[in-house]
Tab-separated table of C-alpha atoms and ligand atoms in Angstrom:
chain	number	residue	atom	x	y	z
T	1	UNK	CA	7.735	15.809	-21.397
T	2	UNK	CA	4.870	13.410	-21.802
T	3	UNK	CA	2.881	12.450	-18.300
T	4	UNK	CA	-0.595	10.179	-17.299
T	5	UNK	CA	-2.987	12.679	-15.778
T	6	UNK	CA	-6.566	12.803	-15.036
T	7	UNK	CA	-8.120	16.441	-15.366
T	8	UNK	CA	-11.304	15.845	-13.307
T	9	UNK	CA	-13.058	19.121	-14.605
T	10	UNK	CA	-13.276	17.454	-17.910
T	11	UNK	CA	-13.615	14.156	-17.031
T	12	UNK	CA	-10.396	13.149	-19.431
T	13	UNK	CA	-7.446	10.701	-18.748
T	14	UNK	CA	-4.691	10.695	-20.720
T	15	UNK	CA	-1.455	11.810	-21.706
T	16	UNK	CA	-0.583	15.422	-21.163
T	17	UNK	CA	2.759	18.031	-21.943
T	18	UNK	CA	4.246	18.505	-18.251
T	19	UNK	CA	6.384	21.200	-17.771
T	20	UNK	CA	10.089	19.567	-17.174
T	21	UNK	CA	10.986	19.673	-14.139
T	22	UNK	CA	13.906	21.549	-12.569
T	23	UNK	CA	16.243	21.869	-8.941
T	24	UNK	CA	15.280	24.778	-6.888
T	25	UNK	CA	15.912	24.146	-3.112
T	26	UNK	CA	19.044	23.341	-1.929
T	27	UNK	CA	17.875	19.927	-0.947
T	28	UNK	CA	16.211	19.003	-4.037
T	29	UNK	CA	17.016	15.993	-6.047
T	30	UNK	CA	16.186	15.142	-9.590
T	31	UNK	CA	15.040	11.895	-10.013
T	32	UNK	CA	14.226	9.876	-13.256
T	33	UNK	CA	11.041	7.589	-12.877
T	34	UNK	CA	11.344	3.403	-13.729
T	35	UNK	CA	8.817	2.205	-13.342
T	36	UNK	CA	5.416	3.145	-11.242
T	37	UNK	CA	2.491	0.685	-10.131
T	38	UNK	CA	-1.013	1.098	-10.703
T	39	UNK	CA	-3.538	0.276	-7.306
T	40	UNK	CA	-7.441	0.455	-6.548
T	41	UNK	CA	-7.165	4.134	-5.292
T	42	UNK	CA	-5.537	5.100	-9.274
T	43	UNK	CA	-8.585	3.281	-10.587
T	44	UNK	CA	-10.424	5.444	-8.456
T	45	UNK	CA	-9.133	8.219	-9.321
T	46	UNK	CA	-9.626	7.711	-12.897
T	47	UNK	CA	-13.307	7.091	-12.150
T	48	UNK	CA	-13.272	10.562	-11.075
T	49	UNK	CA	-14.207	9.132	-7.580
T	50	UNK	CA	-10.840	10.663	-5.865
T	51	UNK	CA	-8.105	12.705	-6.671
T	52	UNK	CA	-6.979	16.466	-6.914
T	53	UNK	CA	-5.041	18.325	-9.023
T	54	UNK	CA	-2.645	20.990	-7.394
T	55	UNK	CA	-4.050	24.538	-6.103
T	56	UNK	CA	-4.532	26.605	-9.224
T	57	UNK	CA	-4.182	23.482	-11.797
T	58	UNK	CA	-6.680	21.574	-14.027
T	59	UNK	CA	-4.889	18.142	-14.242
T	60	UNK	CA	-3.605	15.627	-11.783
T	61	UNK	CA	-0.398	13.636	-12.765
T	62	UNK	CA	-1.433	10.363	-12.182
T	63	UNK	CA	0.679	7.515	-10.312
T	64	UNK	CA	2.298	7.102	-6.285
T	65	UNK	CA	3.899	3.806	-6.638
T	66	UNK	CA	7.162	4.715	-7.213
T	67	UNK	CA	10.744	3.678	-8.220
T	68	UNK	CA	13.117	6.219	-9.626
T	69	UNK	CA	17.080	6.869	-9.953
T	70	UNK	CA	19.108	10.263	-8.680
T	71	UNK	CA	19.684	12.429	-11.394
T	72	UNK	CA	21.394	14.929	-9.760
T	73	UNK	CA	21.168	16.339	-6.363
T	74	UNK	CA	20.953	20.069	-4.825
T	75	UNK	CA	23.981	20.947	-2.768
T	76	UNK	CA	22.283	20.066	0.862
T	77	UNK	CA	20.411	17.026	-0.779
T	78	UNK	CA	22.555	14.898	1.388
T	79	UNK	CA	24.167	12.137	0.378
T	80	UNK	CA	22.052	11.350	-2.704
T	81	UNK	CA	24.579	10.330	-5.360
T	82	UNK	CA	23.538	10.038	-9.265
T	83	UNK	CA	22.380	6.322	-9.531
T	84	UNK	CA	21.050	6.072	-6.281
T	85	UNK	CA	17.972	4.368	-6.323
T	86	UNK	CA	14.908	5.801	-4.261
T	87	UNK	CA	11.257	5.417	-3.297
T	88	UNK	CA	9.431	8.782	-2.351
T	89	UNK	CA	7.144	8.881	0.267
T	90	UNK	CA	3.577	9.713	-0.929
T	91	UNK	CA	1.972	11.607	1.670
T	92	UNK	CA	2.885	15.308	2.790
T	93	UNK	CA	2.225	17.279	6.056
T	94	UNK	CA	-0.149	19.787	6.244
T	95	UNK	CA	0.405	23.622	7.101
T	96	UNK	CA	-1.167	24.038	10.427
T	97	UNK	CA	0.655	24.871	13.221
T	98	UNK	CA	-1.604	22.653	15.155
T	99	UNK	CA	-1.669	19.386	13.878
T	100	UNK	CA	0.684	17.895	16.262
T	101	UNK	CA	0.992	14.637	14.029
T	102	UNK	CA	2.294	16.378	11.161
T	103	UNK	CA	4.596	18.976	13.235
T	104	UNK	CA	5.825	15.193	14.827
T	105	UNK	CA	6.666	14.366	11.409
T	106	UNK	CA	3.754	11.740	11.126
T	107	UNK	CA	1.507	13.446	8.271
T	108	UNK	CA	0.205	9.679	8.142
T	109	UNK	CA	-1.587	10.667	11.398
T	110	UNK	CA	-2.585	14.152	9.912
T	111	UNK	CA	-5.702	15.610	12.269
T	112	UNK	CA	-6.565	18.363	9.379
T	113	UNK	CA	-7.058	16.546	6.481
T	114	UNK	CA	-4.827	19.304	5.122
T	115	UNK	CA	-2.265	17.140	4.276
T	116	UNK	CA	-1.302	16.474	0.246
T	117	UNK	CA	-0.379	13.061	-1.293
T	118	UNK	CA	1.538	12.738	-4.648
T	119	UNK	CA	-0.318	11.852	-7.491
T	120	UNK	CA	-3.481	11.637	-5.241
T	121	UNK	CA	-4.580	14.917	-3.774
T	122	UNK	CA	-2.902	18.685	-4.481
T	123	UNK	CA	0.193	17.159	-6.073
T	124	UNK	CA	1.529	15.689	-9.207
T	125	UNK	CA	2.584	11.755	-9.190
T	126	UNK	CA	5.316	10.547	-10.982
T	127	UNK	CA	3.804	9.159	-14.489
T	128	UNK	CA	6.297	10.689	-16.183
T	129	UNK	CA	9.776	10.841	-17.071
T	130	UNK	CA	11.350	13.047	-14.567
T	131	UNK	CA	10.320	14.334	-11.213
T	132	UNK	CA	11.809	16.467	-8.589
T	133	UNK	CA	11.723	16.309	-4.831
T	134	UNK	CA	12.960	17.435	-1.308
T	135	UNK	CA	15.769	14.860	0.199
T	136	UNK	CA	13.568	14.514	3.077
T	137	UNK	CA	11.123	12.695	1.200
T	138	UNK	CA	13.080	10.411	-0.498
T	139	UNK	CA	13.532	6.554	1.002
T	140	UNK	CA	17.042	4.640	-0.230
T	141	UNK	CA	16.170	1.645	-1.950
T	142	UNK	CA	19.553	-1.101	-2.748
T	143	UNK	CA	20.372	-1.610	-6.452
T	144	UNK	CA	19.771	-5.392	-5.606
T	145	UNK	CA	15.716	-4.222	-5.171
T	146	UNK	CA	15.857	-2.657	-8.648
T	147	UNK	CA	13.333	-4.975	-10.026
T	148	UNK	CA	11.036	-5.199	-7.906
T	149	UNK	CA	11.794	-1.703	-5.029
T	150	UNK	CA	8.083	-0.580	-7.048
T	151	UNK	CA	6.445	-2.787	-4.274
T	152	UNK	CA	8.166	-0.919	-1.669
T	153	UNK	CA	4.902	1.668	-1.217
T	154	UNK	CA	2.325	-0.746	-1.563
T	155	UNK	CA	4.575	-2.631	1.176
T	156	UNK	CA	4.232	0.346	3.525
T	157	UNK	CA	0.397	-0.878	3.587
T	158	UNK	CA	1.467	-4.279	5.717
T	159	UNK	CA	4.392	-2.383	7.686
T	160	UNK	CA	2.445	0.402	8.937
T	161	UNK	CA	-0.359	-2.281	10.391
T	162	UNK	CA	2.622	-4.728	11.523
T	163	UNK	CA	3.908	-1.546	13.442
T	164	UNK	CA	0.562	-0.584	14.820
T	165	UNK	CA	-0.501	-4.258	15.614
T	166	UNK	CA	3.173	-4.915	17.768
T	167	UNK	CA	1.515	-1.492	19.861
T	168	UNK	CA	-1.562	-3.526	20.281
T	169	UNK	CA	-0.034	-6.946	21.578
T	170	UNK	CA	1.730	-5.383	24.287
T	171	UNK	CA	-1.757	-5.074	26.112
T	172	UNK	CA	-1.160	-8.923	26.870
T	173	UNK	CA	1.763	-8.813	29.008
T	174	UNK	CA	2.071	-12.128	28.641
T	175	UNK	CA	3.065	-12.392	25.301
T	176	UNK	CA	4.779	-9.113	24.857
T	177	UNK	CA	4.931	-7.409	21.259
T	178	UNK	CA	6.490	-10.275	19.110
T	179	UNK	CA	4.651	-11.820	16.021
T	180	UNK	CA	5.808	-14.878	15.750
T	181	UNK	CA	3.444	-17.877	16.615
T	182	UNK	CA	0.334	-15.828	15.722
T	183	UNK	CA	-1.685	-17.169	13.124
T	184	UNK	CA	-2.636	-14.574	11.134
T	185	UNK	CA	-5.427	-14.574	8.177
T	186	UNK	CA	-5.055	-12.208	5.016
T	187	UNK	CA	-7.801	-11.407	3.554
T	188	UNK	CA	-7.579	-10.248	0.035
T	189	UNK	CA	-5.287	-11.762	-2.588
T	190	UNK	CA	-3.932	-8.518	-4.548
T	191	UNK	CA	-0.869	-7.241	-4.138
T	192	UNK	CA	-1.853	-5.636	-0.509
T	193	UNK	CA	-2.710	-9.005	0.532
T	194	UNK	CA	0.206	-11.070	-0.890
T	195	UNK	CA	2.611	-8.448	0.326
T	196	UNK	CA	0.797	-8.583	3.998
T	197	UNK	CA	1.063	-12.508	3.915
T	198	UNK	CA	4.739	-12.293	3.475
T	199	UNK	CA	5.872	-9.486	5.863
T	200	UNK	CA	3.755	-11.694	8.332
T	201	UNK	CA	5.327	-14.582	7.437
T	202	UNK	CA	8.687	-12.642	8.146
T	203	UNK	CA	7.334	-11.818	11.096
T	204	UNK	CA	6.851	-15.605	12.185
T	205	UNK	CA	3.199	-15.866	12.392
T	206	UNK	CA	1.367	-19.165	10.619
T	207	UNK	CA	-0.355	-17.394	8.009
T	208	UNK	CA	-3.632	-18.407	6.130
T	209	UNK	CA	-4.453	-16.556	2.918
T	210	UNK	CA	-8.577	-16.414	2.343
T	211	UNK	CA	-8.977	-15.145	-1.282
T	212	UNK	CA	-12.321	-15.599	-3.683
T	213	UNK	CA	-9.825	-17.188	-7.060
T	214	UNK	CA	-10.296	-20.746	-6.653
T	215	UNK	CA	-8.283	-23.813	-4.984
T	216	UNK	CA	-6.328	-24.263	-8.499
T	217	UNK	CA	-5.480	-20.357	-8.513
T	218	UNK	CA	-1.778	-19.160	-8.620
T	219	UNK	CA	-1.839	-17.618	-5.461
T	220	UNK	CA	-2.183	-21.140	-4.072
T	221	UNK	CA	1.236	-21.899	-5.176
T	222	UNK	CA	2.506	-18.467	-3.953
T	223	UNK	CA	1.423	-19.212	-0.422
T	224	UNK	CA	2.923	-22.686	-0.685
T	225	UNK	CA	6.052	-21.251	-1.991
T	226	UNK	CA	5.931	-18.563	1.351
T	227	UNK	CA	5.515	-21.579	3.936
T	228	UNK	CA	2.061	-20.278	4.498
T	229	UNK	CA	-1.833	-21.449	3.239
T	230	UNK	CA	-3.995	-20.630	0.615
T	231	UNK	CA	-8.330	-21.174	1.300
T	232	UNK	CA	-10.865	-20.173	-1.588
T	233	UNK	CA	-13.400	-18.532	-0.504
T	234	UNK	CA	-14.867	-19.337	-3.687
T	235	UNK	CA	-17.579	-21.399	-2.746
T	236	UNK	CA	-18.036	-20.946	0.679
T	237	UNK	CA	-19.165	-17.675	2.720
T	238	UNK	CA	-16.654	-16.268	5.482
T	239	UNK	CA	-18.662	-18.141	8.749
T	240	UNK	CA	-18.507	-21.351	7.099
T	241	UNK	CA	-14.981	-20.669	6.559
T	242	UNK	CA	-13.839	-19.383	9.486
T	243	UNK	CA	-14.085	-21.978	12.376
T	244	UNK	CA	-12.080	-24.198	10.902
T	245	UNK	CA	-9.400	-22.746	10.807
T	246	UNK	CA	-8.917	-22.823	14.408
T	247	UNK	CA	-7.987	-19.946	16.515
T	248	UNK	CA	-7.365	-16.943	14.701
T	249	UNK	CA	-5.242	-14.197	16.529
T	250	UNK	CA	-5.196	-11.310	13.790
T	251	UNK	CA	-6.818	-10.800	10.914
T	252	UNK	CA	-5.045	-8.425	7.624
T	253	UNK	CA	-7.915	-7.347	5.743
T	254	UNK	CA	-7.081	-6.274	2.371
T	255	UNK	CA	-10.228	-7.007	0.051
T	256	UNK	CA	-11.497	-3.276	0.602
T	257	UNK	CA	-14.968	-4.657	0.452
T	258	UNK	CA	-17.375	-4.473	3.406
T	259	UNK	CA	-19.197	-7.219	2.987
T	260	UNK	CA	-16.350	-9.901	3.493
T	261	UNK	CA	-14.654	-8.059	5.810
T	262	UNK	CA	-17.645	-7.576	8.281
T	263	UNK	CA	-18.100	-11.428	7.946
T	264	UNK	CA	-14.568	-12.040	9.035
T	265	UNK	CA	-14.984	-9.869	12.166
T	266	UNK	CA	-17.815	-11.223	13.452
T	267	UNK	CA	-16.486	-14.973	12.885
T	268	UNK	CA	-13.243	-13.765	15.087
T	269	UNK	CA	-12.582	-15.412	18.597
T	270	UNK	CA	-11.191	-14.107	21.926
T	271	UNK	CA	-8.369	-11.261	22.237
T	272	UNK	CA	-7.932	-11.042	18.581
T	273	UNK	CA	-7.111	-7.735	16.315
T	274	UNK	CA	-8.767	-7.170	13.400
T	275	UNK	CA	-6.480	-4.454	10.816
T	276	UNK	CA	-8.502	-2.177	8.387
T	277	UNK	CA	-6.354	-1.294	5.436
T	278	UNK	CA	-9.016	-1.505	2.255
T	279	UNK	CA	-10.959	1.215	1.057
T	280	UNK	CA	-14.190	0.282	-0.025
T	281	UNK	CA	-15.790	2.292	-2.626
T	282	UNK	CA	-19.125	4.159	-2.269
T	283	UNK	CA	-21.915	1.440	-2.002
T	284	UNK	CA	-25.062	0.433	-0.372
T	285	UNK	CA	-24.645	-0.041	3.522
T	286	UNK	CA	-23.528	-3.852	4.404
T	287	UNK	CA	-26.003	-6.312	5.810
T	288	UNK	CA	-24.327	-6.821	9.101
T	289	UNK	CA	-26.280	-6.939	12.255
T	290	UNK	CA	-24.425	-4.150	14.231
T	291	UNK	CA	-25.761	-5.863	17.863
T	292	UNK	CA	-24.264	-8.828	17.591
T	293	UNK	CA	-20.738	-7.623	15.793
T	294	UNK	CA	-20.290	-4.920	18.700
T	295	UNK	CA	-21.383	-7.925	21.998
T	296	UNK	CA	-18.831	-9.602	20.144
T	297	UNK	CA	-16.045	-7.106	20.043
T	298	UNK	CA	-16.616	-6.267	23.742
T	299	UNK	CA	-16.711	-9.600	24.756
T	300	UNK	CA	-13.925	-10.657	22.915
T	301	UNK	CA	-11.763	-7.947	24.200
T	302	UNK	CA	-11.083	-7.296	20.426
T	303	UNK	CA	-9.113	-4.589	18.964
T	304	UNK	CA	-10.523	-3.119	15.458
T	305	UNK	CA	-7.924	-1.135	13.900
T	306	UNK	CA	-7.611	1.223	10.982
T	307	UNK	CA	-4.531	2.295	9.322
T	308	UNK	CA	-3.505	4.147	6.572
T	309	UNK	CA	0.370	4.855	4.945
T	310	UNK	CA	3.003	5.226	5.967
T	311	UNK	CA	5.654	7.273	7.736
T	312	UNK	CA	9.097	6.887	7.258
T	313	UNK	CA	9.330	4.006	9.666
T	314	UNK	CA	7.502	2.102	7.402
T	315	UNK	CA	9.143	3.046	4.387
T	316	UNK	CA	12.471	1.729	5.961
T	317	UNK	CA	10.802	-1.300	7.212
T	318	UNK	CA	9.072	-2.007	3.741
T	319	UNK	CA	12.925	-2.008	2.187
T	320	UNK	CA	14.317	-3.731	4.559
T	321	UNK	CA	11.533	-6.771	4.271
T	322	UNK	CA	11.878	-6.938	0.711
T	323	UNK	CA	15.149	-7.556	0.838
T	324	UNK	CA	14.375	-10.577	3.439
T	325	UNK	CA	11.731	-11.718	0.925
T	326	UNK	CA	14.004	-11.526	-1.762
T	327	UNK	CA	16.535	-13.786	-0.157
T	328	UNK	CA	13.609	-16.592	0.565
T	329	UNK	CA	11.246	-16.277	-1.893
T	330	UNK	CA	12.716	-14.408	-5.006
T	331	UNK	CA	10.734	-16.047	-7.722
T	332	UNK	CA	7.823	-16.051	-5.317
T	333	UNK	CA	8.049	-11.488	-5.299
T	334	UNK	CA	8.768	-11.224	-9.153
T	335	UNK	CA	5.427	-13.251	-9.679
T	336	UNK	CA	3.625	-10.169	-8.281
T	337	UNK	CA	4.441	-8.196	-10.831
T	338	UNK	CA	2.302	-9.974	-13.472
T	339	UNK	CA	1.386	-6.711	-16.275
T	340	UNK	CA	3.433	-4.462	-18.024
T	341	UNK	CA	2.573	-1.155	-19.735
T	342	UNK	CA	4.441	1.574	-21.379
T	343	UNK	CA	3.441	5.124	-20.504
T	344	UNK	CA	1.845	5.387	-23.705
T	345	UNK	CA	-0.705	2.497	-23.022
T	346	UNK	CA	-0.852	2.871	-19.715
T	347	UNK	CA	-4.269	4.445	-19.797
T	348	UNK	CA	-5.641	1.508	-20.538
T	349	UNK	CA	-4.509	-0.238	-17.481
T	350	UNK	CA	-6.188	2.133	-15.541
T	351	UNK	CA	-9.394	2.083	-17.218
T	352	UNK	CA	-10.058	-1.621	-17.889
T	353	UNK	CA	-9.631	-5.038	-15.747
T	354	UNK	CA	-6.437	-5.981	-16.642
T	355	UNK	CA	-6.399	-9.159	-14.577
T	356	UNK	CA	-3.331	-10.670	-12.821
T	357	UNK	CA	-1.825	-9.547	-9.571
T	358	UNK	CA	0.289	-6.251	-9.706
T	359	UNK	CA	0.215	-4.204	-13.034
T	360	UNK	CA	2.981	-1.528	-13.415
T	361	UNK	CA	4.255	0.989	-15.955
T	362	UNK	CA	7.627	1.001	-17.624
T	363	UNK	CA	9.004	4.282	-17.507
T	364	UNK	CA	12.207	4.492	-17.793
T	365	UNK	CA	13.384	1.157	-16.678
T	366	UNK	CA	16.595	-0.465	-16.828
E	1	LIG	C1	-1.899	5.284	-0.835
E	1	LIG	C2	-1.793	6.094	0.436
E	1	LIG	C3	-2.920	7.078	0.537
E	1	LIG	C4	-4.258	6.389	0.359
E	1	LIG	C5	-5.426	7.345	0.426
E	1	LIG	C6	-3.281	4.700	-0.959
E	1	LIG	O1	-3.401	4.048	-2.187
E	1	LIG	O2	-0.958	4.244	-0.807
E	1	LIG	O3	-0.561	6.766	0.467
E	1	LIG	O4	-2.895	7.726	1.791
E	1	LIG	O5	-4.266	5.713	-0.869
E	1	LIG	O6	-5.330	8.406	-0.479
């Protein structure tokens, strides 16, 4: 069986003869991949940046975007019937007695750094035909999500931070933990940030998109088409930008750059939150002037939050928001998915600048 893999050692990416894989546990199930989606942290990985292959193994299976079907199922797999479509969660606990967040079940949380992510760090992704896992690590996904349930993990990204920012609200009694009313600015106009702008907009905030394409770009018409705002930030630097806008209550950052993102925080008014989710590669330090950012968080009673996915929670609250996007916006979700690749030629896609929004590779889609 043919799979993507990077072996770091040697500096190669490409396709390699993985060994088929097979049930052992009771409560494993055998999936077969459809389709898997490519993101900045693959890229990374192929730039040899990032990424481990398994204890004891020269090559990492690339890929952790996921959408696969039940093969078959172990006899204590639970309820996972051939057909069944499923994302698995990426990220895996790690062994140590005492990391409370990953004996809690939240790995996401992992104290250690012991914990291992599929097809990022000491385990194989799922480039590749067939894959097996544990049950327990599998989400349900509804055959009505078949076409697009690949954006379920990238999806995690926004419902993670929409989880984690609800925490943060309640510390103004007066508003309590709901979204709605909030106007919220993305940040970033790939897939993290389109995604974010549209389990916000679910969530009933006024949302404002801030993205360097120009006015003309397509993502102007997606935000249209979501009921929320599109500004270039083409032609004009972040403090120009910002006040404008009016009061901003929480900004999404998902541009994994520094620069842009330190901007945004220091143009950010009274009470707001400000969600991490990018991460940038290894550059020079940003030119921010750390005085005046921090008088302004304390000030400003901000909170500066990082987060990364996701725990089951926001698995299940990734499917169950595509599904609500699906019924509002359908043609507005399948225009994420803008580049195609087969396994064979997926290298490329990992190795170039493909353009468009969210690139993905045809496995064994239906
Ligand atoms: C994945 C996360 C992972 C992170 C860091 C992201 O692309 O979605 O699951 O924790 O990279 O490795």
């Amino acid at each position: 069986m043919k799979a993507l893999a990077v072996t770091p050692a040697l500096r190669l990416i490409g396709l390699v003869d993985h060994l088929e894989p097979a049930l052992r546990a009771p409560d494993d199930v055998l999936l077969r991949v459809l389709r898997v989606g490519v993101c900045g942290t693959d890229r990374e990985i192929c730039a040899f940046d990032y990424g481990t292959p398994p204890a004891g193994e020269g090559y990492l299976v690339l890929g952790h975007e996921s959408l696969a079907e039940v093969v078959s199922a172990g006899p204590e797999a639970g309820g996972f019937a051939p057909g069944q479509l499923v994302v698995p969660m990426v990220r895996r606990p790690c062994a140590d007695p005492a990391c409370d967040a990953c004996r809690a079940g939240r790995q996401d949380f992992c104290v250690t750094g012991g914990y291992v992510e599929r097809g990022i760090k000491g385990a194989h992704g799922f480039m590749t035909a067939r894959v097996v896992d544990a049950a327990r690590w599998l989400v349900p996904v509804p055959a009505e999500l078949r076409d697009v349930g690949v954006l379920v993990e990238p999806l995690t990204i926004a419902e993670k931070a929409l989880l984690e920012v609800r925490r943060m609200l309640d510390r103004m009694p007066w508003r309590g933990e709901d979204l709605a009313g909030l106007h919220a600015v993305v940040l970033g106009g790939g897939p993290v940030g389109l995604l974010g702008a549209m389990a916000l907009r679910v969530a009933g905030c006024r949302v404002t998109l801030v993205s360097r394409q120009g006015a003309a770009d397509v993502r102007a018409g997606l935000l249209e088409s979501i009921g929320g705002s599109y500004v270039s930030s083409a032609d004009t630097p972040l403090a120009t930008l910002f006040p404008p806008l009016g009061r901003v209550d929480l900004v999404y950052e998902a541009v994994g750059a520094e620069a842009p993102a330190f901007e945004a925080l220091a143009a950010l008014g009274p009470n707001a939150l400000f969600v991490f989710t990018g991460v940038p590669g290894r550059r020079g330090a940003p030119d921010v002037d750390g005085g005046v950012l921090m008088r302004s968080v304390v000030l400003n009673n901000q909170v500066v939050l990082g987060t990364v996915n996701a725990g089951r929670d926001a698995y299940e609250a990734a499917v169950a928001d595509l599904g609500r996007f699906m019924a509002l916006w359908p043609d507005a979700v399948r225009a994420l998915i803008t580049n195609r690749f087969p396994l064979a030629g997926a290298r490329e896609a990992l190795v170039t600048r493909v353009g468009g929004i969210k690139t993905v590779v045809e496995i064994g889609a239906a």
